[in-house]
Short mmCIF file of C-alpha atoms in Angstrom, two decimals:
data_model
loop_
_atom_site.label_atom_id
_atom_site.label_comp_id
_atom_site.label_asym_id
_atom_site.label_seq_id
_atom_site.Cartn_x
_atom_site.Cartn_y
_atom_site.Cartn_z
CA MET A 354 -10.99 34.25 23.48
CA LEU A 355 -7.43 32.91 23.55
CA LYS A 356 -7.24 33.94 27.47
CA LYS A 357 -10.47 31.51 27.73
CA ILE A 358 -8.44 28.79 26.18
CA THR A 359 -5.30 29.24 28.70
CA HIS A 360 -6.90 28.66 31.37
CA SER A 361 -10.28 27.18 31.92
CA SER A 362 -10.86 25.56 28.76
CA LEU A 363 -7.07 24.36 28.77
CA LEU A 364 -7.10 22.64 32.26
CA LYS A 365 -10.22 20.87 31.68
CA TYR A 366 -8.42 19.60 28.27
CA ILE A 367 -5.41 18.55 29.78
CA VAL A 368 -7.10 16.71 32.61
CA LYS A 369 -9.14 14.97 30.15
CA ARG A 370 -6.02 13.93 27.96
CA LEU A 371 -3.63 12.87 30.30
CA LEU A 372 -6.85 10.36 31.89
CA MET A 373 -6.95 9.03 28.36
CA ALA A 374 -3.44 8.97 27.82
CA ILE A 375 -3.18 6.46 31.17
CA LEU A 376 -5.79 4.49 29.63
CA VAL A 377 -3.55 3.78 26.32
CA LEU A 378 -0.53 3.60 27.97
CA PHE A 379 -2.46 0.10 30.30
CA LEU A 380 -3.30 -1.03 27.08
CA VAL A 381 -0.06 -0.65 25.62
CA SER A 382 1.51 -2.16 28.30
CA VAL A 383 -0.52 -5.20 28.22
CA ILE A 384 -0.34 -5.85 24.57
CA VAL A 385 4.00 -5.53 24.30
CA PHE A 386 3.78 -7.99 27.92
CA ALA A 387 1.87 -10.31 26.27
CA ALA A 388 3.76 -9.80 22.59
CA VAL A 389 7.52 -10.55 23.65
CA ARG A 390 5.92 -13.70 25.65
CA LEU A 391 4.43 -15.08 22.58
CA CYS A 392 7.86 -14.49 20.56
CA PRO A 393 9.47 -17.70 19.86
CA GLY A 394 12.89 -18.36 21.25
CA ASP A 395 13.43 -18.35 25.37
CA PRO A 396 15.30 -15.88 27.44
CA VAL A 397 16.05 -18.34 29.90
CA ALA A 398 17.93 -20.33 27.28
CA SER A 399 19.82 -17.26 26.11
CA LYS A 400 20.85 -16.13 29.21
CA ILE A 401 22.62 -19.78 30.20
CA GLY A 402 23.98 -19.29 26.80
CA PRO A 403 24.73 -22.17 24.05
CA HIS A 404 27.52 -23.99 26.21
CA GLY A 405 25.75 -23.37 29.92
CA ASP A 406 24.69 -25.91 32.15
CA PHE A 407 21.02 -26.71 30.69
CA SER A 408 19.93 -29.32 33.56
CA GLN A 409 16.56 -28.51 34.77
CA GLU A 410 17.83 -27.67 38.08
CA ASN A 411 20.04 -24.82 36.74
CA TYR A 412 17.29 -23.75 34.03
CA ASP A 413 14.74 -23.21 36.95
CA ARG A 414 17.08 -21.54 39.14
CA VAL A 415 18.13 -18.84 35.87
CA ALA A 416 14.23 -18.37 35.25
CA ALA A 417 13.56 -18.05 39.28
CA SER A 418 16.49 -15.19 39.17
CA LEU A 419 14.61 -13.63 36.13
CA GLY A 420 11.35 -13.93 37.70
CA LEU A 421 10.05 -16.08 34.83
CA ASP A 422 8.84 -18.77 37.11
CA LYS A 423 5.60 -17.10 37.74
CA PRO A 424 2.08 -17.30 36.47
CA TYR A 425 2.10 -14.49 33.41
CA PRO A 426 -0.26 -12.36 35.78
CA VAL A 427 1.92 -12.00 38.34
CA GLN A 428 4.44 -11.13 36.18
CA TYR A 429 2.95 -8.68 34.82
CA LEU A 430 1.81 -7.00 37.88
CA ILE A 431 4.93 -7.11 39.39
CA TRP A 432 6.64 -5.42 35.90
CA LEU A 433 3.90 -3.07 36.40
CA ARG A 434 4.87 -2.21 40.09
CA ASP A 435 8.50 -1.52 39.69
CA PHE A 436 7.86 0.64 36.68
CA LEU A 437 5.61 2.65 38.24
CA SER A 438 7.84 3.32 41.08
CA GLY A 439 10.46 4.02 38.85
CA ASP A 440 12.48 0.75 38.43
CA PHE A 441 12.19 -0.34 34.56
CA GLY A 442 14.46 -3.78 35.61
CA LYS A 443 17.61 -5.05 34.71
CA SER A 444 18.56 -6.02 30.95
CA LEU A 445 18.85 -9.93 30.81
CA LEU A 446 21.26 -9.63 28.41
CA ASN A 447 23.80 -8.04 30.35
CA GLY A 448 22.26 -7.22 33.39
CA THR A 449 22.69 -3.62 33.26
CA ASP A 450 20.12 -1.12 34.57
CA VAL A 451 16.98 -0.83 31.55
CA ARG A 452 16.56 2.86 32.67
CA ASP A 453 19.81 4.37 32.69
CA THR A 454 20.52 2.67 28.92
CA PHE A 455 17.25 3.94 27.77
CA LEU A 456 17.72 7.63 29.44
CA ALA A 457 21.18 7.73 28.43
CA LYS A 458 19.98 7.10 24.26
CA LEU A 459 16.73 9.37 24.13
CA PRO A 460 18.92 12.02 23.99
CA VAL A 461 20.75 10.79 21.04
CA THR A 462 16.90 9.87 19.25
CA LEU A 463 14.97 13.17 20.41
CA GLU A 464 18.19 14.93 18.62
CA LEU A 465 17.62 12.89 15.48
CA LEU A 466 13.60 13.14 15.40
CA VAL A 467 13.96 17.11 15.78
CA VAL A 468 16.61 17.67 13.17
CA SER A 469 14.51 15.66 10.76
CA MET A 470 11.33 17.16 11.61
CA VAL A 471 12.77 20.72 11.44
CA LEU A 472 14.46 20.13 7.83
CA ALA A 473 10.98 17.90 6.46
CA VAL A 474 8.77 20.99 7.81
CA LEU A 475 11.19 23.56 6.00
CA LEU A 476 11.60 21.88 3.08
CA ALA A 477 8.20 21.26 2.82
CA ILE A 478 6.99 24.56 3.32
CA VAL A 479 9.59 25.57 0.77
CA PHE A 480 7.96 23.01 -1.68
CA GLY A 481 4.81 22.83 -1.26
CA VAL A 482 4.13 26.75 -0.75
CA THR A 483 5.89 27.51 -4.44
CA SER A 484 4.73 24.33 -6.09
CA ALA A 485 1.01 25.62 -5.68
CA ILE A 486 2.15 29.20 -6.04
CA HIS A 487 3.24 28.54 -9.81
CA LYS A 488 0.67 25.34 -10.48
CA GLY A 489 1.45 23.70 -13.77
CA SER A 490 4.60 24.97 -14.22
CA TRP A 491 7.60 22.68 -14.65
CA PHE A 492 8.62 23.13 -10.99
CA ASP A 493 5.57 22.12 -9.90
CA GLN A 494 5.68 18.91 -11.85
CA VAL A 495 9.22 18.17 -10.48
CA ILE A 496 7.95 18.56 -7.56
CA ARG A 497 5.33 16.51 -7.27
CA LEU A 498 7.21 13.75 -9.02
CA PHE A 499 10.09 14.18 -6.01
CA SER A 500 7.18 13.86 -3.48
CA THR A 501 5.90 10.73 -5.22
CA GLY A 502 9.45 9.24 -5.62
CA PHE A 503 9.82 9.02 -2.10
CA LEU A 504 6.58 8.16 -0.82
CA ALA A 505 7.37 5.36 -2.78
CA VAL A 506 11.03 4.22 -1.66
CA PRO A 507 11.51 2.68 1.31
CA ALA A 508 13.66 4.98 4.08
CA PHE A 509 16.42 1.79 4.75
CA CYS A 510 16.37 1.92 0.43
CA LEU A 511 17.35 5.56 0.93
CA GLY A 512 19.75 5.35 3.74
CA ILE A 513 21.59 3.01 1.80
CA ILE A 514 22.07 5.27 -1.32
CA PHE A 515 23.10 8.05 0.77
CA ILE A 516 26.33 5.45 1.94
CA LEU A 517 26.79 4.62 -1.57
CA ILE A 518 26.84 7.93 -2.73
CA PHE A 519 28.55 10.05 0.20
CA ALA A 520 30.14 7.78 2.17
CA VAL A 521 31.77 5.30 -0.21
CA LYS A 522 31.73 7.33 -3.74
CA LEU A 523 32.40 10.67 -2.61
CA LYS A 524 33.93 10.15 0.91
CA TRP A 525 32.43 13.61 2.07
CA LEU A 526 30.81 11.68 5.04
CA PRO A 527 31.10 8.66 7.59
CA SER A 528 28.94 5.88 6.15
CA MET A 529 27.60 4.77 10.15
CA GLY A 530 28.21 4.96 13.68
CA TYR A 531 27.92 7.83 16.51
CA VAL A 532 29.81 10.60 17.85
CA PRO A 533 28.75 12.56 20.75
CA PHE A 534 28.71 15.97 20.56
CA TRP A 535 30.65 16.51 23.49
CA GLU A 536 33.51 14.78 22.21
CA ASP A 537 34.06 16.02 18.78
CA PRO A 538 31.35 18.33 17.53
CA VAL A 539 32.23 18.29 13.71
CA SER A 540 32.25 14.20 13.16
CA HIS A 541 28.42 14.63 15.27
CA LEU A 542 27.47 16.58 12.90
CA LYS A 543 28.85 14.72 10.03
CA HIS A 544 27.72 11.51 11.10
CA LEU A 545 23.59 13.05 11.70
CA ALA A 546 23.75 14.24 8.58
CA MET A 547 22.69 11.61 6.78
CA PRO A 548 20.20 9.63 8.40
CA ALA A 549 18.63 12.95 9.67
CA LEU A 550 18.57 13.90 5.85
CA THR A 551 17.39 10.64 5.19
CA MET A 552 14.25 11.37 7.46
CA ALA A 553 13.75 14.70 6.64
CA LEU A 554 13.44 13.80 2.39
CA MET A 555 10.29 10.71 3.77
CA GLU A 556 8.68 12.82 5.83
CA GLN A 557 8.65 15.96 3.01
CA ALA A 558 7.11 14.11 0.65
CA SER A 559 3.75 13.62 2.27
CA LEU A 560 3.77 17.26 3.64
CA THR A 561 4.32 18.60 0.46
CA ARG A 562 1.65 17.36 -0.93
CA TYR A 563 -0.90 17.81 2.01
CA ILE A 564 0.58 21.82 1.91
CA ARG A 565 0.23 21.94 -1.50
CA SER A 566 -3.37 20.86 -1.70
CA GLU A 567 -4.21 23.36 1.26
CA MET A 568 -2.53 26.22 -0.10
CA LEU A 569 -4.35 25.87 -3.87
CA GLU A 570 -7.50 25.91 -1.64
CA VAL A 571 -6.71 28.64 0.14
CA LEU A 572 -5.12 30.23 -2.43
CA GLY A 573 -8.54 30.26 -4.51
CA SER A 574 -10.79 31.86 -1.20
CA ASN A 575 -12.30 35.22 -1.11
CA TYR A 576 -9.73 37.07 1.59
CA VAL A 577 -6.99 36.40 -0.67
CA ARG A 578 -8.44 37.90 -3.65
CA THR A 579 -9.11 40.70 -1.52
CA ALA A 580 -5.75 41.07 -0.07
CA LYS A 581 -4.60 40.68 -3.88
CA ALA A 582 -6.68 43.88 -4.70
CA LYS A 583 -5.85 45.92 -1.94
CA GLY A 584 -2.43 45.51 -3.55
CA LEU A 585 -0.20 44.23 -0.80
CA SER A 586 3.13 42.26 -1.76
CA LYS A 587 3.06 39.07 -2.76
CA ASN A 588 5.42 37.99 0.05
CA ALA A 589 2.21 39.14 2.32
CA VAL A 590 -0.20 37.58 0.46
CA TYR A 591 1.20 34.20 0.67
CA TYR A 592 2.64 33.99 3.88
CA ARG A 593 1.21 36.21 5.83
CA HIS A 594 -2.50 35.36 4.69
CA ALA A 595 -2.44 32.51 3.07
CA PHE A 596 -0.26 30.68 4.61
CA LYS A 597 -0.78 31.08 7.97
CA ASN A 598 -4.29 29.46 7.86
CA VAL A 599 -2.37 26.41 5.71
CA SER A 600 -0.11 26.28 9.19
CA VAL A 601 -2.75 24.85 11.22
CA THR A 602 -2.63 21.77 9.07
CA VAL A 603 0.75 21.55 9.16
CA ILE A 604 0.68 21.55 13.13
CA THR A 605 -1.72 18.86 12.75
CA LEU A 606 0.13 16.54 10.46
CA ILE A 607 3.07 16.81 12.22
CA GLY A 608 1.03 15.27 14.97
CA MET A 609 -0.44 12.61 13.20
CA ARG A 610 3.41 11.90 11.79
CA ILE A 611 5.33 11.54 14.93
CA GLY A 612 4.09 7.92 15.38
CA GLN A 613 5.51 7.13 11.80
CA LEU A 614 8.85 9.09 12.30
CA ILE A 615 9.35 7.63 15.58
CA GLY A 616 8.82 4.00 13.92
CA GLY A 617 11.02 5.24 11.19
CA ALA A 618 13.80 6.27 13.73
CA VAL A 619 14.10 2.05 14.69
CA VAL A 620 15.01 1.97 11.16
CA ILE A 621 17.26 4.44 9.93
CA GLU A 622 19.12 3.72 13.47
CA GLN A 623 19.72 0.37 12.06
CA VAL A 624 20.98 1.47 8.38
CA PHE A 625 23.43 3.98 10.21
CA SER A 626 23.80 2.32 13.72
CA TRP A 627 22.91 5.43 15.18
CA SER A 628 23.11 4.09 19.15
CA GLY A 629 19.59 5.82 20.32
CA CYS A 630 16.49 4.24 21.64
CA GLY A 631 15.89 2.79 18.18
CA TRP A 632 18.52 0.49 18.19
CA TYR A 633 18.03 0.24 21.65
CA LEU A 634 14.59 -1.71 21.24
CA TYR A 635 15.73 -3.60 17.90
CA SER A 636 18.67 -5.32 19.91
CA SER A 637 16.34 -5.61 22.99
CA ILE A 638 13.94 -7.40 20.27
CA THR A 639 16.32 -9.53 18.63
CA SER A 640 17.85 -11.06 21.96
CA GLN A 641 14.68 -11.18 23.56
CA ASP A 642 15.52 -9.21 26.52
CA TYR A 643 11.64 -8.38 28.04
CA PRO A 644 12.42 -5.63 30.48
CA ALA A 645 14.50 -3.72 27.79
CA VAL A 646 11.72 -4.55 25.35
CA GLN A 647 8.78 -3.53 27.72
CA ALA A 648 9.93 0.00 28.78
CA SER A 649 11.28 1.10 25.66
CA VAL A 650 7.77 0.54 23.71
CA LEU A 651 5.97 1.98 26.59
CA LEU A 652 8.34 5.08 27.05
CA ILE A 653 8.33 5.29 23.29
CA ALA A 654 4.36 5.53 23.54
CA ALA A 655 4.61 7.86 26.79
CA VAL A 656 6.29 10.15 24.46
CA MET A 657 4.00 9.80 21.34
CA VAL A 658 0.91 10.50 23.66
CA LEU A 659 2.78 13.80 24.68
CA LEU A 660 3.95 15.50 21.86
CA ASN A 661 0.44 14.38 20.18
CA MET A 662 -1.12 16.32 22.99
CA LEU A 663 1.15 19.01 22.73
CA CYS A 664 0.45 19.22 19.07
CA ASP A 665 -3.04 19.95 19.69
CA ILE A 666 -2.88 22.28 22.40
CA LEU A 667 -0.36 24.66 19.96
CA TYR A 668 -2.90 23.83 17.25
CA ALA A 669 -5.70 25.43 19.17
CA ALA A 670 -3.35 28.27 20.16
CA ILE A 671 -3.18 28.93 16.60
CA ASP A 672 -6.34 28.79 15.56
CA PRO A 673 -8.81 30.62 18.43
CA ARG A 674 -11.64 29.36 16.78
CA ILE A 675 -10.82 25.58 17.50
CA LYS A 676 -12.45 23.93 20.72
CA LEU A 677 -10.18 21.97 22.74
CA ASP A 678 -13.02 19.41 23.55
#
């Protein structure tokens, strides 16, 4: 069955998802193009500067140099053509190449996302499984309160609390900033600790609740009772048999949380001055940097679509009973 999934069914599924991805990204490109132009403000005036020449002649010249003198449909088609050819445009703010800047910041954000999600999944597995095994115990009550609390606290509030505790009060970690790993590995890890832990604790909250719920359902099933009757160890019953079925749900939840995780990264990168794609996107929005905003949103959407597709494929690989339609 797995062989069949890996070849014919998998190929058909990938092609189908790629076609859907193209449609989704096209709609995203239209929406973000329209949205940035509906925002208040004037990018031409921002480019000229508060003390620049605002004569009509100079204004029209700057608008033409930025490609903003053409009708919106023409602007969109020109931007889409250039984007598909690999030219993401130049920043309206400082003239830097948007593609180079974004690709330079992409690994920074991906590192934060991967570390945060790994920590979140590990914490959720430990908390969720242990809480389900010891249902009704003091540990179960604490974990449920712990998870509910983090669901209610905004990410930026938790980040500020961590800064006050670990940076201001205890002085264990730097409050904010980013240091490349190859320049100073120790300093890099110290700067990564708080933003990664903040995002991990926020993400584990919902994952823990789902894993606990699924584990409680699985622990009451017939095959778990049979495994216990055979004299298998508790670890074998709980992790090899019970959690194996729950892991399918975990994969699904990770795919569902990717979008929220990326959205949370935009906030967390601002709180901790983590110089990634979220920080770049926020700075571009506040400065009305059209090319940077459009390219950033579309590329982030592409990453989300790709990661969701990979999660779906992994979902079917873990559980061969699932058909890739």
